[in-house]
PDB file of N, CA and C in Angstrom:
ATOM      1  N   UNK A   1      79.858 191.652 163.618  1.00 90.00           N
ATOM      2  CA  UNK A   1      80.213 191.888 162.197  1.00 90.00           C
ATOM      3  C   UNK A   1      81.378 190.997 161.779  1.00 90.00           C
ATOM      4  N   UNK A   2      82.324 190.759 162.748  1.00 93.00           N
ATOM      5  CA  UNK A   2      83.406 189.846 162.418  1.00 93.00           C
ATOM      6  C   UNK A   2      82.983 188.429 162.162  1.00 93.00           C
ATOM      7  N   UNK A   3      82.132 187.986 163.029  1.00 95.00           N
ATOM      8  CA  UNK A   3      81.568 186.645 162.846  1.00 95.00           C
ATOM      9  C   UNK A   3      80.888 186.534 161.518  1.00 95.00           C
ATOM     10  N   UNK A   4      79.990 187.404 161.131  1.00 96.00           N
ATOM     11  CA  UNK A   4      79.385 187.449 159.866  1.00 96.00           C
ATOM     12  C   UNK A   4      80.354 187.354 158.630  1.00 96.00           C
ATOM     13  N   UNK A   5      81.400 188.181 158.736  1.00 96.00           N
ATOM     14  CA  UNK A   5      82.468 188.291 157.697  1.00 96.00           C
ATOM     15  C   UNK A   5      83.144 186.939 157.586  1.00 96.00           C
ATOM     16  N   UNK A   6      83.471 186.364 158.772  1.00 96.00           N
ATOM     17  CA  UNK A   6      84.210 185.081 158.715  1.00 96.00           C
ATOM     18  C   UNK A   6      83.342 184.027 158.052  1.00 96.00           C
ATOM     19  N   UNK A   7      82.016 183.910 158.427  1.00 97.00           N
ATOM     20  CA  UNK A   7      81.094 182.939 157.862  1.00 97.00           C
ATOM     21  C   UNK A   7      81.034 183.121 156.317  1.00 97.00           C
ATOM     22  N   UNK A   8      80.942 184.396 155.938  1.00 97.00           N
ATOM     23  CA  UNK A   8      80.909 184.575 154.454  1.00 97.00           C
ATOM     24  C   UNK A   8      82.079 184.241 153.715  1.00 97.00           C
ATOM     25  N   UNK A   9      83.385 184.430 154.422  1.00 95.00           N
ATOM     26  CA  UNK A   9      84.580 183.995 153.784  1.00 95.00           C
ATOM     27  C   UNK A   9      84.568 182.498 153.757  1.00 95.00           C
ATOM     28  N   UNK A  10      84.091 181.849 154.676  1.00 95.00           N
ATOM     29  CA  UNK A  10      84.187 180.330 154.831  1.00 95.00           C
ATOM     30  C   UNK A  10      83.260 179.799 153.675  1.00 95.00           C
ATOM     31  N   UNK A  11      82.129 180.348 153.452  1.00 96.00           N
ATOM     32  CA  UNK A  11      81.235 179.905 152.464  1.00 96.00           C
ATOM     33  C   UNK A  11      81.386 180.301 151.090  1.00 96.00           C
ATOM     34  N   UNK A  12      82.286 181.486 151.003  1.00 96.00           N
ATOM     35  CA  UNK A  12      82.496 182.072 149.697  1.00 96.00           C
ATOM     36  C   UNK A  12      81.363 182.806 149.120  1.00 96.00           C
ATOM     37  N   UNK A  13      80.424 183.242 150.010  1.00 96.00           N
ATOM     38  CA  UNK A  13      79.219 183.947 149.505  1.00 96.00           C
ATOM     39  C   UNK A  13      78.742 184.814 150.736  1.00 96.00           C
ATOM     40  N   UNK A  14      77.980 185.849 150.336  1.00 96.00           N
ATOM     41  CA  UNK A  14      77.381 186.779 151.207  1.00 96.00           C
ATOM     42  C   UNK A  14      76.141 186.240 151.894  1.00 96.00           C
ATOM     43  N   UNK A  15      75.851 186.503 153.161  1.00 96.00           N
ATOM     44  CA  UNK A  15      74.592 186.292 153.920  1.00 96.00           C
ATOM     45  C   UNK A  15      73.594 187.266 153.456  1.00 96.00           C
ATOM     46  N   UNK A  16      72.348 187.041 153.659  1.00 95.00           N
ATOM     47  CA  UNK A  16      71.344 187.975 153.337  1.00 95.00           C
ATOM     48  C   UNK A  16      71.333 189.231 154.110  1.00 95.00           C
ATOM     49  N   UNK A  17      70.381 190.039 154.044  1.00 95.00           N
ATOM     50  CA  UNK A  17      70.203 191.281 154.709  1.00 95.00           C
ATOM     51  C   UNK A  17      69.751 191.231 156.098  1.00 95.00           C
ATOM     52  N   UNK A  18      69.217 189.983 156.523  1.00 96.00           N
ATOM     53  CA  UNK A  18      68.597 189.833 157.856  1.00 96.00           C
ATOM     54  C   UNK A  18      69.679 189.887 158.889  1.00 96.00           C
ATOM     55  N   UNK A  19      69.286 189.968 160.217  1.00 96.00           N
ATOM     56  CA  UNK A  19      70.197 190.060 161.270  1.00 96.00           C
ATOM     57  C   UNK A  19      70.997 188.695 161.292  1.00 96.00           C
ATOM     58  N   UNK A  20      72.069 188.610 162.013  1.00 96.00           N
ATOM     59  CA  UNK A  20      72.817 187.400 162.115  1.00 96.00           C
ATOM     60  C   UNK A  20      72.026 186.301 162.779  1.00 96.00           C
ATOM     61  N   UNK A  21      71.246 186.644 163.706  1.00 97.00           N
ATOM     62  CA  UNK A  21      70.439 185.595 164.383  1.00 97.00           C
ATOM     63  C   UNK A  21      69.448 185.065 163.368  1.00 97.00           C
ATOM     64  N   UNK A  22      68.848 185.943 162.643  1.00 97.00           N
ATOM     65  CA  UNK A  22      67.765 185.447 161.580  1.00 97.00           C
ATOM     66  C   UNK A  22      68.516 184.625 160.512  1.00 97.00           C
ATOM     67  N   UNK A  23      69.614 185.028 160.148  1.00 97.00           N
ATOM     68  CA  UNK A  23      70.454 184.323 159.075  1.00 97.00           C
ATOM     69  C   UNK A  23      70.880 182.771 159.521  1.00 97.00           C
ATOM     70  N   UNK A  24      71.123 182.708 160.813  1.00 98.00           N
ATOM     71  CA  UNK A  24      71.584 181.474 161.382  1.00 98.00           C
ATOM     72  C   UNK A  24      70.495 180.583 162.018  1.00 98.00           C
ATOM     73  N   UNK A  25      69.360 181.059 162.295  1.00 97.00           N
ATOM     74  CA  UNK A  25      68.379 180.501 163.129  1.00 97.00           C
ATOM     75  C   UNK A  25      67.967 179.162 162.630  1.00 97.00           C
ATOM     76  N   UNK A  26      67.924 178.804 161.424  1.00 97.00           N
ATOM     77  CA  UNK A  26      67.506 177.548 160.943  1.00 97.00           C
ATOM     78  C   UNK A  26      68.672 176.481 160.937  1.00 97.00           C
ATOM     79  N   UNK A  27      69.863 176.904 161.225  1.00 98.00           N
ATOM     80  CA  UNK A  27      70.984 176.066 161.413  1.00 98.00           C
ATOM     81  C   UNK A  27      71.666 175.683 160.094  1.00 98.00           C
ATOM     82  N   UNK A  28      71.125 175.975 158.958  1.00 98.00           N
ATOM     83  CA  UNK A  28      71.644 175.469 157.713  1.00 98.00           C
ATOM     84  C   UNK A  28      72.963 176.154 157.453  1.00 98.00           C
ATOM     85  N   UNK A  29      73.117 177.472 157.669  1.00 98.00           N
ATOM     86  CA  UNK A  29      74.491 178.123 157.403  1.00 98.00           C
ATOM     87  C   UNK A  29      75.549 177.532 158.317  1.00 98.00           C
ATOM     88  N   UNK A  30      75.147 177.270 159.548  1.00 98.00           N
ATOM     89  CA  UNK A  30      76.143 176.757 160.527  1.00 98.00           C
ATOM     90  C   UNK A  30      76.667 175.380 160.102  1.00 98.00           C
ATOM     91  N   UNK A  31      75.663 174.611 159.654  1.00 98.00           N
ATOM     92  CA  UNK A  31      76.018 173.216 159.159  1.00 98.00           C
ATOM     93  C   UNK A  31      77.039 173.338 158.029  1.00 98.00           C
ATOM     94  N   UNK A  32      76.744 174.238 157.040  1.00 98.00           N
ATOM     95  CA  UNK A  32      77.485 174.474 155.919  1.00 98.00           C
ATOM     96  C   UNK A  32      78.877 174.843 156.215  1.00 98.00           C
ATOM     97  N   UNK A  33      78.988 175.731 157.164  1.00 97.00           N
ATOM     98  CA  UNK A  33      80.290 176.258 157.710  1.00 97.00           C
ATOM     99  C   UNK A  33      81.200 175.228 158.247  1.00 97.00           C
ATOM    100  N   UNK A  34      80.562 174.477 159.116  1.00 97.00           N
ATOM    101  CA  UNK A  34      81.402 173.458 159.829  1.00 97.00           C
ATOM    102  C   UNK A  34      81.774 172.316 158.896  1.00 97.00           C
ATOM    103  N   UNK A  35      80.888 172.027 157.885  1.00 97.00           N
ATOM    104  CA  UNK A  35      81.179 171.033 156.781  1.00 97.00           C
ATOM    105  C   UNK A  35      82.338 171.605 155.778  1.00 97.00           C
ATOM    106  N   UNK A  36      82.401 172.911 155.777  1.00 96.00           N
ATOM    107  CA  UNK A  36      83.478 173.540 154.882  1.00 96.00           C
ATOM    108  C   UNK A  36      84.884 173.362 155.638  1.00 96.00           C
ATOM    109  N   UNK A  37      84.877 173.253 156.983  1.00 96.00           N
ATOM    110  CA  UNK A  37      86.091 173.021 157.718  1.00 96.00           C
ATOM    111  C   UNK A  37      86.497 171.516 157.623  1.00 96.00           C
ATOM    112  N   UNK A  38      85.486 170.631 157.899  1.00 96.00           N
ATOM    113  CA  UNK A  38      85.753 169.217 157.851  1.00 96.00           C
ATOM    114  C   UNK A  38      84.537 168.612 157.178  1.00 96.00           C
ATOM    115  N   UNK A  39      84.641 168.299 155.920  1.00 97.00           N
ATOM    116  CA  UNK A  39      83.588 167.677 155.123  1.00 97.00           C
ATOM    117  C   UNK A  39      83.052 166.426 155.835  1.00 97.00           C
ATOM    118  N   UNK A  40      81.627 166.538 155.996  1.00 97.00           N
ATOM    119  CA  UNK A  40      80.875 165.363 156.503  1.00 97.00           C
ATOM    120  C   UNK A  40      80.839 165.257 157.988  1.00 97.00           C
ATOM    121  N   UNK A  41      81.407 166.263 158.678  1.00 98.00           N
ATOM    122  CA  UNK A  41      81.395 166.225 160.148  1.00 98.00           C
ATOM    123  C   UNK A  41      80.013 166.454 160.700  1.00 98.00           C
ATOM    124  N   UNK A  42      79.111 167.189 159.892  1.00 98.00           N
ATOM    125  CA  UNK A  42      77.763 167.385 160.281  1.00 98.00           C
ATOM    126  C   UNK A  42      76.790 166.886 159.193  1.00 98.00           C
ATOM    127  N   UNK A  43      75.823 166.187 159.631  1.00 97.00           N
ATOM    128  CA  UNK A  43      74.828 165.755 158.564  1.00 97.00           C
ATOM    129  C   UNK A  43      74.246 166.811 157.746  1.00 97.00           C
ATOM    130  N   UNK A  44      73.766 166.434 156.524  1.00 97.00           N
ATOM    131  CA  UNK A  44      73.210 167.450 155.657  1.00 97.00           C
ATOM    132  C   UNK A  44      72.034 168.074 156.348  1.00 97.00           C
ATOM    133  N   UNK A  45      72.036 169.381 156.413  1.00 97.00           N
ATOM    134  CA  UNK A  45      70.918 170.042 157.192  1.00 97.00           C
ATOM    135  C   UNK A  45      69.593 169.947 156.471  1.00 97.00           C
ATOM    136  N   UNK A  46      68.531 169.892 157.217  1.00 97.00           N
ATOM    137  CA  UNK A  46      67.139 169.919 156.796  1.00 97.00           C
ATOM    138  C   UNK A  46      66.782 171.261 156.253  1.00 97.00           C
ATOM    139  N   UNK A  47      66.128 171.383 155.147  1.00 97.00           N
ATOM    140  CA  UNK A  47      65.572 172.631 154.734  1.00 97.00           C
ATOM    141  C   UNK A  47      64.133 172.931 155.118  1.00 97.00           C
ATOM    142  N   UNK A  48      63.575 171.923 155.964  1.00 97.00           N
ATOM    143  CA  UNK A  48      62.208 172.108 156.424  1.00 97.00           C
ATOM    144  C   UNK A  48      62.138 173.447 157.237  1.00 97.00           C
ATOM    145  N   UNK A  49      60.951 173.974 157.283  1.00 96.00           N
ATOM    146  CA  UNK A  49      60.578 175.148 158.032  1.00 96.00           C
ATOM    147  C   UNK A  49      60.070 174.795 159.418  1.00 96.00           C
ATOM    148  N   UNK A  50      59.935 173.570 159.704  1.00 97.00           N
ATOM    149  CA  UNK A  50      59.453 173.222 161.057  1.00 97.00           C
ATOM    150  C   UNK A  50      60.451 173.453 162.150  1.00 97.00           C
ATOM    151  N   UNK A  51      59.994 174.025 163.181  1.00 97.00           N
ATOM    152  CA  UNK A  51      60.951 174.475 164.277  1.00 97.00           C
ATOM    153  C   UNK A  51      61.838 173.336 164.762  1.00 97.00           C
ATOM    154  N   UNK A  52      61.238 172.165 164.996  1.00 97.00           N
ATOM    155  CA  UNK A  52      62.097 171.041 165.504  1.00 97.00           C
ATOM    156  C   UNK A  52      63.127 170.614 164.552  1.00 97.00           C
ATOM    157  N   UNK A  53      62.837 170.700 163.207  1.00 98.00           N
ATOM    158  CA  UNK A  53      63.908 170.397 162.263  1.00 98.00           C
ATOM    159  C   UNK A  53      65.006 171.339 162.236  1.00 98.00           C
ATOM    160  N   UNK A  54      64.730 172.700 162.347  1.00 98.00           N
ATOM    161  CA  UNK A  54      65.690 173.631 162.504  1.00 98.00           C
ATOM    162  C   UNK A  54      66.457 173.599 163.706  1.00 98.00           C
ATOM    163  N   UNK A  55      65.879 173.210 164.826  1.00 97.00           N
ATOM    164  CA  UNK A  55      66.636 173.002 166.115  1.00 97.00           C
ATOM    165  C   UNK A  55      67.563 171.787 165.936  1.00 97.00           C
ATOM    166  N   UNK A  56      67.091 170.773 165.243  1.00 98.00           N
ATOM    167  CA  UNK A  56      67.862 169.556 164.881  1.00 98.00           C
ATOM    168  C   UNK A  56      69.191 170.032 164.202  1.00 98.00           C
ATOM    169  N   UNK A  57      69.032 170.892 163.226  1.00 98.00           N
ATOM    170  CA  UNK A  57      70.158 171.383 162.464  1.00 98.00           C
ATOM    171  C   UNK A  57      71.175 172.009 163.376  1.00 98.00           C
ATOM    172  N   UNK A  58      70.670 172.772 164.347  1.00 98.00           N
ATOM    173  CA  UNK A  58      71.600 173.535 165.316  1.00 98.00           C
ATOM    174  C   UNK A  58      72.293 172.496 166.225  1.00 98.00           C
ATOM    175  N   UNK A  59      71.480 171.538 166.660  1.00 98.00           N
ATOM    176  CA  UNK A  59      72.014 170.495 167.522  1.00 98.00           C
ATOM    177  C   UNK A  59      73.111 169.732 166.824  1.00 98.00           C
ATOM    178  N   UNK A  60      72.889 169.367 165.557  1.00 98.00           N
ATOM    179  CA  UNK A  60      73.903 168.716 164.721  1.00 98.00           C
ATOM    180  C   UNK A  60      75.141 169.599 164.639  1.00 98.00           C
ATOM    181  N   UNK A  61      74.940 170.837 164.438  1.00 98.00           N
ATOM    182  CA  UNK A  61      76.185 171.759 164.358  1.00 98.00           C
ATOM    183  C   UNK A  61      76.890 171.724 165.688  1.00 98.00           C
ATOM    184  N   UNK A  62      76.254 171.780 166.737  1.00 98.00           N
ATOM    185  CA  UNK A  62      76.886 171.876 167.994  1.00 98.00           C
ATOM    186  C   UNK A  62      77.704 170.563 168.281  1.00 98.00           C
ATOM    187  N   UNK A  63      77.148 169.435 167.925  1.00 98.00           N
ATOM    188  CA  UNK A  63      77.800 168.116 168.046  1.00 98.00           C
ATOM    189  C   UNK A  63      79.092 168.105 167.100  1.00 98.00           C
ATOM    190  N   UNK A  64      78.990 168.678 165.954  1.00 98.00           N
ATOM    191  CA  UNK A  64      80.130 168.763 165.080  1.00 98.00           C
ATOM    192  C   UNK A  64      81.206 169.574 165.617  1.00 98.00           C
ATOM    193  N   UNK A  65      80.849 170.767 166.368  1.00 98.00           N
ATOM    194  CA  UNK A  65      81.791 171.550 167.059  1.00 98.00           C
ATOM    195  C   UNK A  65      82.538 170.704 167.981  1.00 98.00           C
ATOM    196  N   UNK A  66      81.754 169.981 168.814  1.00 97.00           N
ATOM    197  CA  UNK A  66      82.456 169.109 169.791  1.00 97.00           C
ATOM    198  C   UNK A  66      83.429 168.106 169.077  1.00 97.00           C
ATOM    199  N   UNK A  67      82.934 167.448 168.096  1.00 97.00           N
ATOM    200  CA  UNK A  67      83.837 166.492 167.314  1.00 97.00           C
ATOM    201  C   UNK A  67      85.011 167.132 166.715  1.00 97.00           C
ATOM    202  N   UNK A  68      85.033 168.414 166.508  1.00 97.00           N
ATOM    203  CA  UNK A  68      86.194 169.119 166.029  1.00 97.00           C
ATOM    204  C   UNK A  68      87.115 169.555 167.145  1.00 97.00           C
ATOM    205  N   UNK A  69      86.676 169.334 168.356  1.00 96.00           N
ATOM    206  CA  UNK A  69      87.568 169.628 169.528  1.00 96.00           C
ATOM    207  C   UNK A  69      87.243 170.975 170.156  1.00 96.00           C
ATOM    208  N   UNK A  70      86.173 171.581 169.895  1.00 97.00           N
ATOM    209  CA  UNK A  70      85.786 172.824 170.547  1.00 97.00           C
ATOM    210  C   UNK A  70      85.559 172.660 171.983  1.00 97.00           C
ATOM    211  N   UNK A  71      86.111 173.533 172.884  1.00 96.00           N
ATOM    212  CA  UNK A  71      85.947 173.420 174.320  1.00 96.00           C
ATOM    213  C   UNK A  71      84.332 173.596 174.602  1.00 96.00           C
ATOM    214  N   UNK A  72      83.863 172.777 175.595  1.00 96.00           N
ATOM    215  CA  UNK A  72      82.532 172.789 175.998  1.00 96.00           C
ATOM    216  C   UNK A  72      81.996 174.169 176.359  1.00 96.00           C
ATOM    217  N   UNK A  73      82.870 174.965 176.931  1.00 97.00           N
ATOM    218  CA  UNK A  73      82.501 176.339 177.380  1.00 97.00           C
ATOM    219  C   UNK A  73      82.201 177.229 176.283  1.00 97.00           C
ATOM    220  N   UNK A  74      82.650 176.900 174.996  1.00 97.00           N
ATOM    221  CA  UNK A  74      82.327 177.711 173.857  1.00 97.00           C
ATOM    222  C   UNK A  74      81.118 177.347 173.147  1.00 97.00           C
ATOM    223  N   UNK A  75      80.358 176.302 173.515  1.00 98.00           N
ATOM    224  CA  UNK A  75      79.098 175.950 172.957  1.00 98.00           C
ATOM    225  C   UNK A  75      78.044 176.704 173.439  1.00 98.00           C
ATOM    226  N   UNK A  76      76.765 176.742 172.814  1.00 98.00           N
ATOM    227  CA  UNK A  76      75.662 177.388 173.265  1.00 98.00           C
ATOM    228  C   UNK A  76      74.529 176.475 173.321  1.00 98.00           C
ATOM    229  N   UNK A  77      73.389 176.959 173.935  1.00 97.00           N
ATOM    230  CA  UNK A  77      72.172 176.073 173.975  1.00 97.00           C
ATOM    231  C   UNK A  77      71.481 176.422 172.656  1.00 97.00           C
ATOM    232  N   UNK A  78      70.848 175.413 172.153  1.00 97.00           N
ATOM    233  CA  UNK A  78      70.066 175.571 170.977  1.00 97.00           C
ATOM    234  C   UNK A  78      69.221 176.740 170.989  1.00 97.00           C
ATOM    235  N   UNK A  79      68.338 176.899 171.954  1.00 95.00           N
ATOM    236  CA  UNK A  79      67.432 177.934 172.105  1.00 95.00           C
ATOM    237  C   UNK A  79      68.113 179.363 172.107  1.00 95.00           C
ATOM    238  N   UNK A  80      69.367 179.411 172.520  1.00 95.00           N
ATOM    239  CA  UNK A  80      70.072 180.656 172.533  1.00 95.00           C
ATOM    240  C   UNK A  80      70.184 181.305 171.237  1.00 95.00           C
ATOM    241  N   UNK A  81      70.291 180.473 170.150  1.00 97.00           N
ATOM    242  CA  UNK A  81      70.208 180.881 168.816  1.00 97.00           C
ATOM    243  C   UNK A  81      68.812 180.897 168.223  1.00 97.00           C
ATOM    244  N   UNK A  82      68.123 179.841 168.397  1.00 97.00           N
ATOM    245  CA  UNK A  82      66.836 179.743 167.783  1.00 97.00           C
ATOM    246  C   UNK A  82      65.891 180.794 168.202  1.00 97.00           C
ATOM    247  N   UNK A  83      65.836 181.176 169.503  1.00 96.00           N
ATOM    248  CA  UNK A  83      65.003 182.142 169.946  1.00 96.00           C
ATOM    249  C   UNK A  83      65.649 183.519 170.201  1.00 96.00           C
ATOM    250  N   UNK A  84      66.972 183.537 169.880  1.00 96.00           N
ATOM    251  CA  UNK A  84      67.670 184.813 169.986  1.00 96.00           C
ATOM    252  C   UNK A  84      67.925 185.228 171.357  1.00 96.00           C
ATOM    253  N   UNK A  85      68.008 184.300 172.295  1.00 95.00           N
ATOM    254  CA  UNK A  85      68.138 184.442 173.839  1.00 95.00           C
ATOM    255  C   UNK A  85      69.527 184.993 174.228  1.00 95.00           C
ATOM    256  N   UNK A  86      70.510 184.619 173.594  1.00 96.00           N
ATOM    257  CA  UNK A  86      71.924 184.837 173.985  1.00 96.00           C
ATOM    258  C   UNK A  86      72.897 184.755 172.810  1.00 96.00           C
ATOM    259  N   UNK A  87      72.692 185.780 171.901  1.00 96.00           N
ATOM    260  CA  UNK A  87      73.441 185.952 170.725  1.00 96.00           C
ATOM    261  C   UNK A  87      74.951 186.203 170.958  1.00 96.00           C
ATOM    262  N   UNK A  88      75.384 186.834 172.081  1.00 97.00           N
ATOM    263  CA  UNK A  88      76.711 187.008 172.318  1.00 97.00           C
ATOM    264  C   UNK A  88      77.350 185.683 172.527  1.00 97.00           C
ATOM    265  N   UNK A  89      76.777 184.707 173.189  1.00 97.00           N
ATOM    266  CA  UNK A  89      77.303 183.371 173.293  1.00 97.00           C
ATOM    267  C   UNK A  89      77.412 182.647 171.959  1.00 97.00           C
ATOM    268  N   UNK A  90      76.490 182.948 171.048  1.00 97.00           N
ATOM    269  CA  UNK A  90      76.548 182.342 169.738  1.00 97.00           C
ATOM    270  C   UNK A  90      77.927 182.934 168.937  1.00 97.00           C
ATOM    271  N   UNK A  91      77.974 184.290 169.089  1.00 97.00           N
ATOM    272  CA  UNK A  91      79.172 184.940 168.496  1.00 97.00           C
ATOM    273  C   UNK A  91      80.480 184.406 169.004  1.00 97.00           C
ATOM    274  N   UNK A  92      80.533 184.204 170.384  1.00 97.00           N
ATOM    275  CA  UNK A  92      81.779 183.566 170.957  1.00 97.00           C
ATOM    276  C   UNK A  92      81.985 182.150 170.337  1.00 97.00           C
ATOM    277  N   UNK A  93      80.978 181.438 170.118  1.00 97.00           N
ATOM    278  CA  UNK A  93      81.006 180.104 169.506  1.00 97.00           C
ATOM    279  C   UNK A  93      81.654 180.175 168.120  1.00 97.00           C
ATOM    280  N   UNK A  94      81.130 181.220 167.338  1.00 97.00           N
ATOM    281  CA  UNK A  94      81.608 181.163 165.973  1.00 97.00           C
ATOM    282  C   UNK A  94      83.111 181.641 165.939  1.00 97.00           C
ATOM    283  N   UNK A  95      83.497 182.467 166.846  1.00 96.00           N
ATOM    284  CA  UNK A  95      84.942 182.926 167.034  1.00 96.00           C
ATOM    285  C   UNK A  95      85.691 181.706 167.274  1.00 96.00           C
ATOM    286  N   UNK A  96      85.227 180.927 168.290  1.00 97.00           N
ATOM    287  CA  UNK A  96      85.907 179.679 168.778  1.00 97.00           C
ATOM    288  C   UNK A  96      85.992 178.739 167.597  1.00 97.00           C
ATOM    289  N   UNK A  97      84.932 178.594 166.676  1.00 97.00           N
ATOM    290  CA  UNK A  97      85.039 177.676 165.621  1.00 97.00           C
ATOM    291  C   UNK A  97      86.209 178.169 164.640  1.00 97.00           C
ATOM    292  N   UNK A  98      86.392 179.483 164.487  1.00 95.00           N
ATOM    293  CA  UNK A  98      87.464 179.943 163.678  1.00 95.00           C
ATOM    294  C   UNK A  98      88.749 179.586 164.203  1.00 95.00           C
ATOM    295  N   UNK A  99      89.046 179.587 165.563  1.00 95.00           N
ATOM    296  CA  UNK A  99      90.268 179.066 166.128  1.00 95.00           C
ATOM    297  C   UNK A  99      90.403 177.654 165.919  1.00 95.00           C
ATOM    298  N   UNK A 100      89.380 176.888 166.138  1.00 93.00           N
ATOM    299  CA  UNK A 100      89.501 175.408 165.915  1.00 93.00           C
ATOM    300  C   UNK A 100      89.702 175.068 164.447  1.00 93.00           C
ATOM    301  N   UNK A 101      89.269 175.853 163.560  1.00 91.00           N
ATOM    302  CA  UNK A 101      89.487 175.632 162.102  1.00 91.00           C
ATOM    303  C   UNK A 101      90.903 175.878 161.740  1.00 91.00           C
ATOM    304  N   UNK A 102      91.613 176.686 162.437  1.00 85.00           N
ATOM    305  CA  UNK A 102      93.022 177.031 162.154  1.00 85.00           C
ATOM    306  C   UNK A 102      93.856 175.839 162.673  1.00 85.00           C
TER     307      UNK A 102
END
């Protein structure tokens, strides 16, 4: 809930009614959040519905996290989010991004 609230504050808008995993799965929201912290650090996300494009968005987000100085231990594997395999690790990443942003 805290991660969702922080994302909403960073974007200045509410996420939809879906689960956090479903809201973040295509990587677009994450790319927007990291670009709100450091404009241009992440390429413009693709709005395509193809899985490989969505996973590219997530990969671009993770690279941006690294570029912002996030510790490698706070990153997650793309499939952890895309397939919902390890959402606790994704939430840890979001909290870490909040610390990096400060």
